[in-house]
CSV table of C-alpha atoms and ligand atoms in Angstrom, one decimal:
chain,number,residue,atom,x,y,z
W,1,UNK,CA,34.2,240.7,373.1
W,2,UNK,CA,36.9,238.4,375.0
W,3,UNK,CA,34.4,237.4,377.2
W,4,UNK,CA,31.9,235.6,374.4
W,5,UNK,CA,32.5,232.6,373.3
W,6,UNK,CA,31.5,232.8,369.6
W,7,UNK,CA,33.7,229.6,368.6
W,8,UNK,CA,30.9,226.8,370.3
W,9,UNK,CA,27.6,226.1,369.3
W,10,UNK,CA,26.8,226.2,372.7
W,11,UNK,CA,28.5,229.3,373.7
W,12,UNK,CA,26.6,231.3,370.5
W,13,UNK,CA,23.3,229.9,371.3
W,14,UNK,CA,23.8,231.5,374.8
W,15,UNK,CA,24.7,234.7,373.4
W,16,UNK,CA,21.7,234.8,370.9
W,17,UNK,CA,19.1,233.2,374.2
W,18,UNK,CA,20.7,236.4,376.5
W,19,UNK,CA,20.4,239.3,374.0
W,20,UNK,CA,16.8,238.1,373.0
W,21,UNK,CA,17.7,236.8,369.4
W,22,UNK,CA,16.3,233.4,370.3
W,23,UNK,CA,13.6,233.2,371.7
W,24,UNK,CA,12.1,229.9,373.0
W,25,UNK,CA,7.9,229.0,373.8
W,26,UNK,CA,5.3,228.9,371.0
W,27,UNK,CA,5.2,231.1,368.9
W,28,UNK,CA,2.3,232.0,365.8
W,29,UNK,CA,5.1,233.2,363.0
W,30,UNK,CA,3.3,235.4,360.0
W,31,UNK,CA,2.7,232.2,357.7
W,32,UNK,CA,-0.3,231.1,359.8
W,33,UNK,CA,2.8,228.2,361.5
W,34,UNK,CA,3.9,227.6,364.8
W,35,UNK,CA,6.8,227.1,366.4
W,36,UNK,CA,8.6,226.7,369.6
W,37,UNK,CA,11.4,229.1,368.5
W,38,UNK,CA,11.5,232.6,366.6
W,39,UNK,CA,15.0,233.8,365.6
W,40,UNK,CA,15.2,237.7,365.5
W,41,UNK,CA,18.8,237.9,364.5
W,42,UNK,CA,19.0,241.9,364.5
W,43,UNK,CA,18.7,241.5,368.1
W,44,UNK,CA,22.7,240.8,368.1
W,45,UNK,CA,23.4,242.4,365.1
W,46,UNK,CA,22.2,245.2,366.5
W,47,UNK,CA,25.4,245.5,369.0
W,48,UNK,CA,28.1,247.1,366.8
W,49,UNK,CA,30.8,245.1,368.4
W,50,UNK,CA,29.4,242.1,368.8
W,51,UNK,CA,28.1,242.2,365.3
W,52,UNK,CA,32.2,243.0,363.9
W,53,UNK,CA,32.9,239.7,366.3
W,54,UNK,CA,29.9,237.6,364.4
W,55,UNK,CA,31.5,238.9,361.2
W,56,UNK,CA,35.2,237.8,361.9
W,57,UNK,CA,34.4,234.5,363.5
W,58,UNK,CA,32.0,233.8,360.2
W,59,UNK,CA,34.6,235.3,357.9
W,60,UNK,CA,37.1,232.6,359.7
W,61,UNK,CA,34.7,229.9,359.0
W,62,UNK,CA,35.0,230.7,355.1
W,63,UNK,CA,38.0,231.3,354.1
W,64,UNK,CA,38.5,227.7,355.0
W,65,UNK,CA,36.8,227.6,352.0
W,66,UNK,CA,37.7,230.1,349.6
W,67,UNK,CA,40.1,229.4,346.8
W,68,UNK,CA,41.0,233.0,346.1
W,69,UNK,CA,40.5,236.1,348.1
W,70,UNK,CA,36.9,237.6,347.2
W,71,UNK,CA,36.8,240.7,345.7
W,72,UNK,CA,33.1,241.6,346.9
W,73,UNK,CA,30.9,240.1,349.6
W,74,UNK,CA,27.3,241.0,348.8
W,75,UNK,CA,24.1,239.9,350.8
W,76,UNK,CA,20.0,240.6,350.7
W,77,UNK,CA,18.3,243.6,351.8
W,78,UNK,CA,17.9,244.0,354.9
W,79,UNK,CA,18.4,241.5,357.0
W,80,UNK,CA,21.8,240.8,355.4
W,81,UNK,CA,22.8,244.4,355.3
W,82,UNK,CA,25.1,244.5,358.8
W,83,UNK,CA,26.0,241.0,357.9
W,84,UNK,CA,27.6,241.7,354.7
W,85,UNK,CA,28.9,245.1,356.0
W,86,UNK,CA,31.1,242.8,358.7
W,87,UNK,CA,32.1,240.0,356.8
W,88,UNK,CA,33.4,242.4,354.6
W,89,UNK,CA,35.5,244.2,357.0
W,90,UNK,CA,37.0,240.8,358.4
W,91,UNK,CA,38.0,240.2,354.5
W,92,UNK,CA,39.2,243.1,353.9
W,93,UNK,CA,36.9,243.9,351.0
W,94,UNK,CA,34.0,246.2,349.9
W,95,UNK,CA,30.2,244.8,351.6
W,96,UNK,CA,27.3,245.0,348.9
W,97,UNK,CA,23.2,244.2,348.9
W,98,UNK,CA,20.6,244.1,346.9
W,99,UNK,CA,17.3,245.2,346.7
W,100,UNK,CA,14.1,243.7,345.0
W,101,UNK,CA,13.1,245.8,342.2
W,102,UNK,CA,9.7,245.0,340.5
W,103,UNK,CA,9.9,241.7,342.1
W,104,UNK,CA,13.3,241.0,341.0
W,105,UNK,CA,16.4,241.4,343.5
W,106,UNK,CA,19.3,243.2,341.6
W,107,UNK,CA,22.7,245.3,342.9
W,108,UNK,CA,21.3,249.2,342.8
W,109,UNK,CA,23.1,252.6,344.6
W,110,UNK,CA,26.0,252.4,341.9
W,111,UNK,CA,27.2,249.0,343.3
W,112,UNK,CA,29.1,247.1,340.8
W,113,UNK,CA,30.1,243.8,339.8
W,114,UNK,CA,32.5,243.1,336.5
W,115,UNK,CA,32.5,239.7,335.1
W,116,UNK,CA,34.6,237.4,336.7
W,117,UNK,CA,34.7,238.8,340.3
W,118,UNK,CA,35.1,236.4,342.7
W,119,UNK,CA,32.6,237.0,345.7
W,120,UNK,CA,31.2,235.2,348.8
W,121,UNK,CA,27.4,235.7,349.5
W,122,UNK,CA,26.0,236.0,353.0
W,123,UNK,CA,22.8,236.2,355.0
W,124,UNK,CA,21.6,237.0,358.6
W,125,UNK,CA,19.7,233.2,358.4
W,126,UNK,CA,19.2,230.5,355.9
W,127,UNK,CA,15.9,229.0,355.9
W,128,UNK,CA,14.4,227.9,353.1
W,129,UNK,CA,17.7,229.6,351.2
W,130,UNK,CA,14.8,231.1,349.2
W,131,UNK,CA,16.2,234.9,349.3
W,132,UNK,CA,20.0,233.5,349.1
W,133,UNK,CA,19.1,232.0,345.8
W,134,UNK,CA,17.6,235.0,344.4
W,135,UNK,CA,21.4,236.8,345.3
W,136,UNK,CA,23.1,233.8,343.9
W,137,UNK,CA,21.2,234.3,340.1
W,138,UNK,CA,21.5,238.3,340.7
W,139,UNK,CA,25.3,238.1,341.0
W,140,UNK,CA,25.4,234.9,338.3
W,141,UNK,CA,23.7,237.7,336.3
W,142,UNK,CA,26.6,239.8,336.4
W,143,UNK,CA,28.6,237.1,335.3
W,144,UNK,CA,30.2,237.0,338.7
W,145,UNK,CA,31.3,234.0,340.3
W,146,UNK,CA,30.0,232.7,344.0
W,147,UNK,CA,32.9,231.2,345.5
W,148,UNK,CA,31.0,230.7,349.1
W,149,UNK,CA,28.1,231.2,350.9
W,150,UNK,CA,28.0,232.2,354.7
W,151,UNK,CA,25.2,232.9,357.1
W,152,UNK,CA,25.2,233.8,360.7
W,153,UNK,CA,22.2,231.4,361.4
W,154,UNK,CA,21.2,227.8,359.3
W,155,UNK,CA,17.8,227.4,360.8
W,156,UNK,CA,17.7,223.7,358.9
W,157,UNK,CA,20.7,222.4,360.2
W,158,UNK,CA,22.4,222.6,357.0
W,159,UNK,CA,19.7,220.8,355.1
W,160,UNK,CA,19.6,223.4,352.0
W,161,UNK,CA,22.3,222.0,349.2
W,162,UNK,CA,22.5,225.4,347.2
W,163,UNK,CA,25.1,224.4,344.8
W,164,UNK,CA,27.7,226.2,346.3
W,165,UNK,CA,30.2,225.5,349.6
W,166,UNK,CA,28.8,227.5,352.7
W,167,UNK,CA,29.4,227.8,356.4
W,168,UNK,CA,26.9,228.9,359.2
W,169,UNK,CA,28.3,230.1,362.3
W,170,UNK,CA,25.1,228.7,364.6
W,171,UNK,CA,23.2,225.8,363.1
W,172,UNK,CA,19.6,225.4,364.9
W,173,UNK,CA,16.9,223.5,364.6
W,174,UNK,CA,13.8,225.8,364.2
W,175,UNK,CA,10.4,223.2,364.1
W,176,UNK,CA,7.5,224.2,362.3
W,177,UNK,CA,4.3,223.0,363.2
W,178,UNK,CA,0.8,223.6,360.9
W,179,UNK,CA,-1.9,224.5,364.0
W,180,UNK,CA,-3.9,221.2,363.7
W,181,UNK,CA,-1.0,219.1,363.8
W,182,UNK,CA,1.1,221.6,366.6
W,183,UNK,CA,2.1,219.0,369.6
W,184,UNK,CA,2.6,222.3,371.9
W,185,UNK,CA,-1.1,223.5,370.9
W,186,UNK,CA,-2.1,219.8,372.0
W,187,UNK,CA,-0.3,220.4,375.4
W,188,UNK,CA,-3.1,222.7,375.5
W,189,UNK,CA,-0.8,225.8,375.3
W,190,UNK,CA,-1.4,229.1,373.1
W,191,UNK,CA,0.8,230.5,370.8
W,192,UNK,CA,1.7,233.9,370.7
W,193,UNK,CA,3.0,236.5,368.4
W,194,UNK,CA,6.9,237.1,368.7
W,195,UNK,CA,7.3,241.1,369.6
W,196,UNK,CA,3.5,241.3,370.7
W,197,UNK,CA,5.2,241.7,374.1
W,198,UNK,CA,7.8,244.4,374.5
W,199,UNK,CA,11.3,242.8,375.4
W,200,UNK,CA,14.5,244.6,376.0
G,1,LIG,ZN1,0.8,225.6,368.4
């Protein structure tokens, strides 16, 4: 992994443009939106080295932050899975997820946390921060206690305040557009579906 350069916004965004993780054009996402760039993060995670680097140079970016060693790092099902899995191997500690269960997302598969644990939440990409919430109250539920959040991707420009300190490694603006009001529609261009066409 010498040869990426994961410590520049520049030199991620080139990694995540080459292995087909960003894609740029016009794109109609599954709300009915449209935008001229869709994110498919398990497009890097997918390489097992690369996704251990991603993990490391994120884990670096946190413990800037962290007051204590965390004893847990625990992210959402699935996107977060890999992510979780890696940041935890950078920090030396056991990677968790949860899962929505009847609507609510909650640690299953024996995973454990005791009140008081210290733990750092992460996610593939922070949006809204909708789904990092829900992990936040799961964990507070436990009586845990969120010393960071980290995400591999902050598609708002680190816009979302969710209470907590956090770090993203790439921060990107990702536009989106209603159809009446989408200035690449008024080009007079036509969005398509990301993953309609096969890439590789
Ligand atoms: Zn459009």
């Amino acid at each position: 992994m010498s040869d990426l350069d994961l410590g520049t916004t520049a030199g991620l965004q080139q990694i995540f443009l080459e292995r087909g993780a960003l894609l740029e054009g016009h794109f109609l996402l599954s709300s009915g939106l449209h935008s001229p760039r869709y994110l498919q993060c398990a497009r890097v995670l997918m390489d097992p080295p690369l996704a251990t680097a991603l993990g490391a140079a994120l884990a670096d970016r946190l413990r800037t932050l962290l007051p204590e060693a965390p004893s847990v790092v625990v992210a959402p099902a699935l996107g977060g899975v890999l992510v979780a899995h890696e940041v935890a191997r950078a920090l030396g500690c056991p990677g968790l997820f949860t899962e929505r269960q009847e609507g609510t997302m909650t640690l299953r598969r024996g995973f454990v946390l005791a009140p008081g644990d210290p733990v750092v939440v992460v996610e593939d990409v922070i949006t809204t921060g909708g789904s990092t919430r829900e992990v936040l109250e799961a964990v507070r539920s436990r009586e845990a206690r969120v010393l960071a959040v980290g995400s591999i991707v902050d598609s708002r420009g680190g816009k979302v305040d969710l209470g907590v300190p956090r770090r993203s490694l790439l921060e990107l603006e990702v536009p989106t557009y209603a159809p009446e009001s989408c200035p690449l529609c008024a080009e007079g261009s036509t969005p398509v579906k990301p993953g309609s066409r096969a890439s590789r």
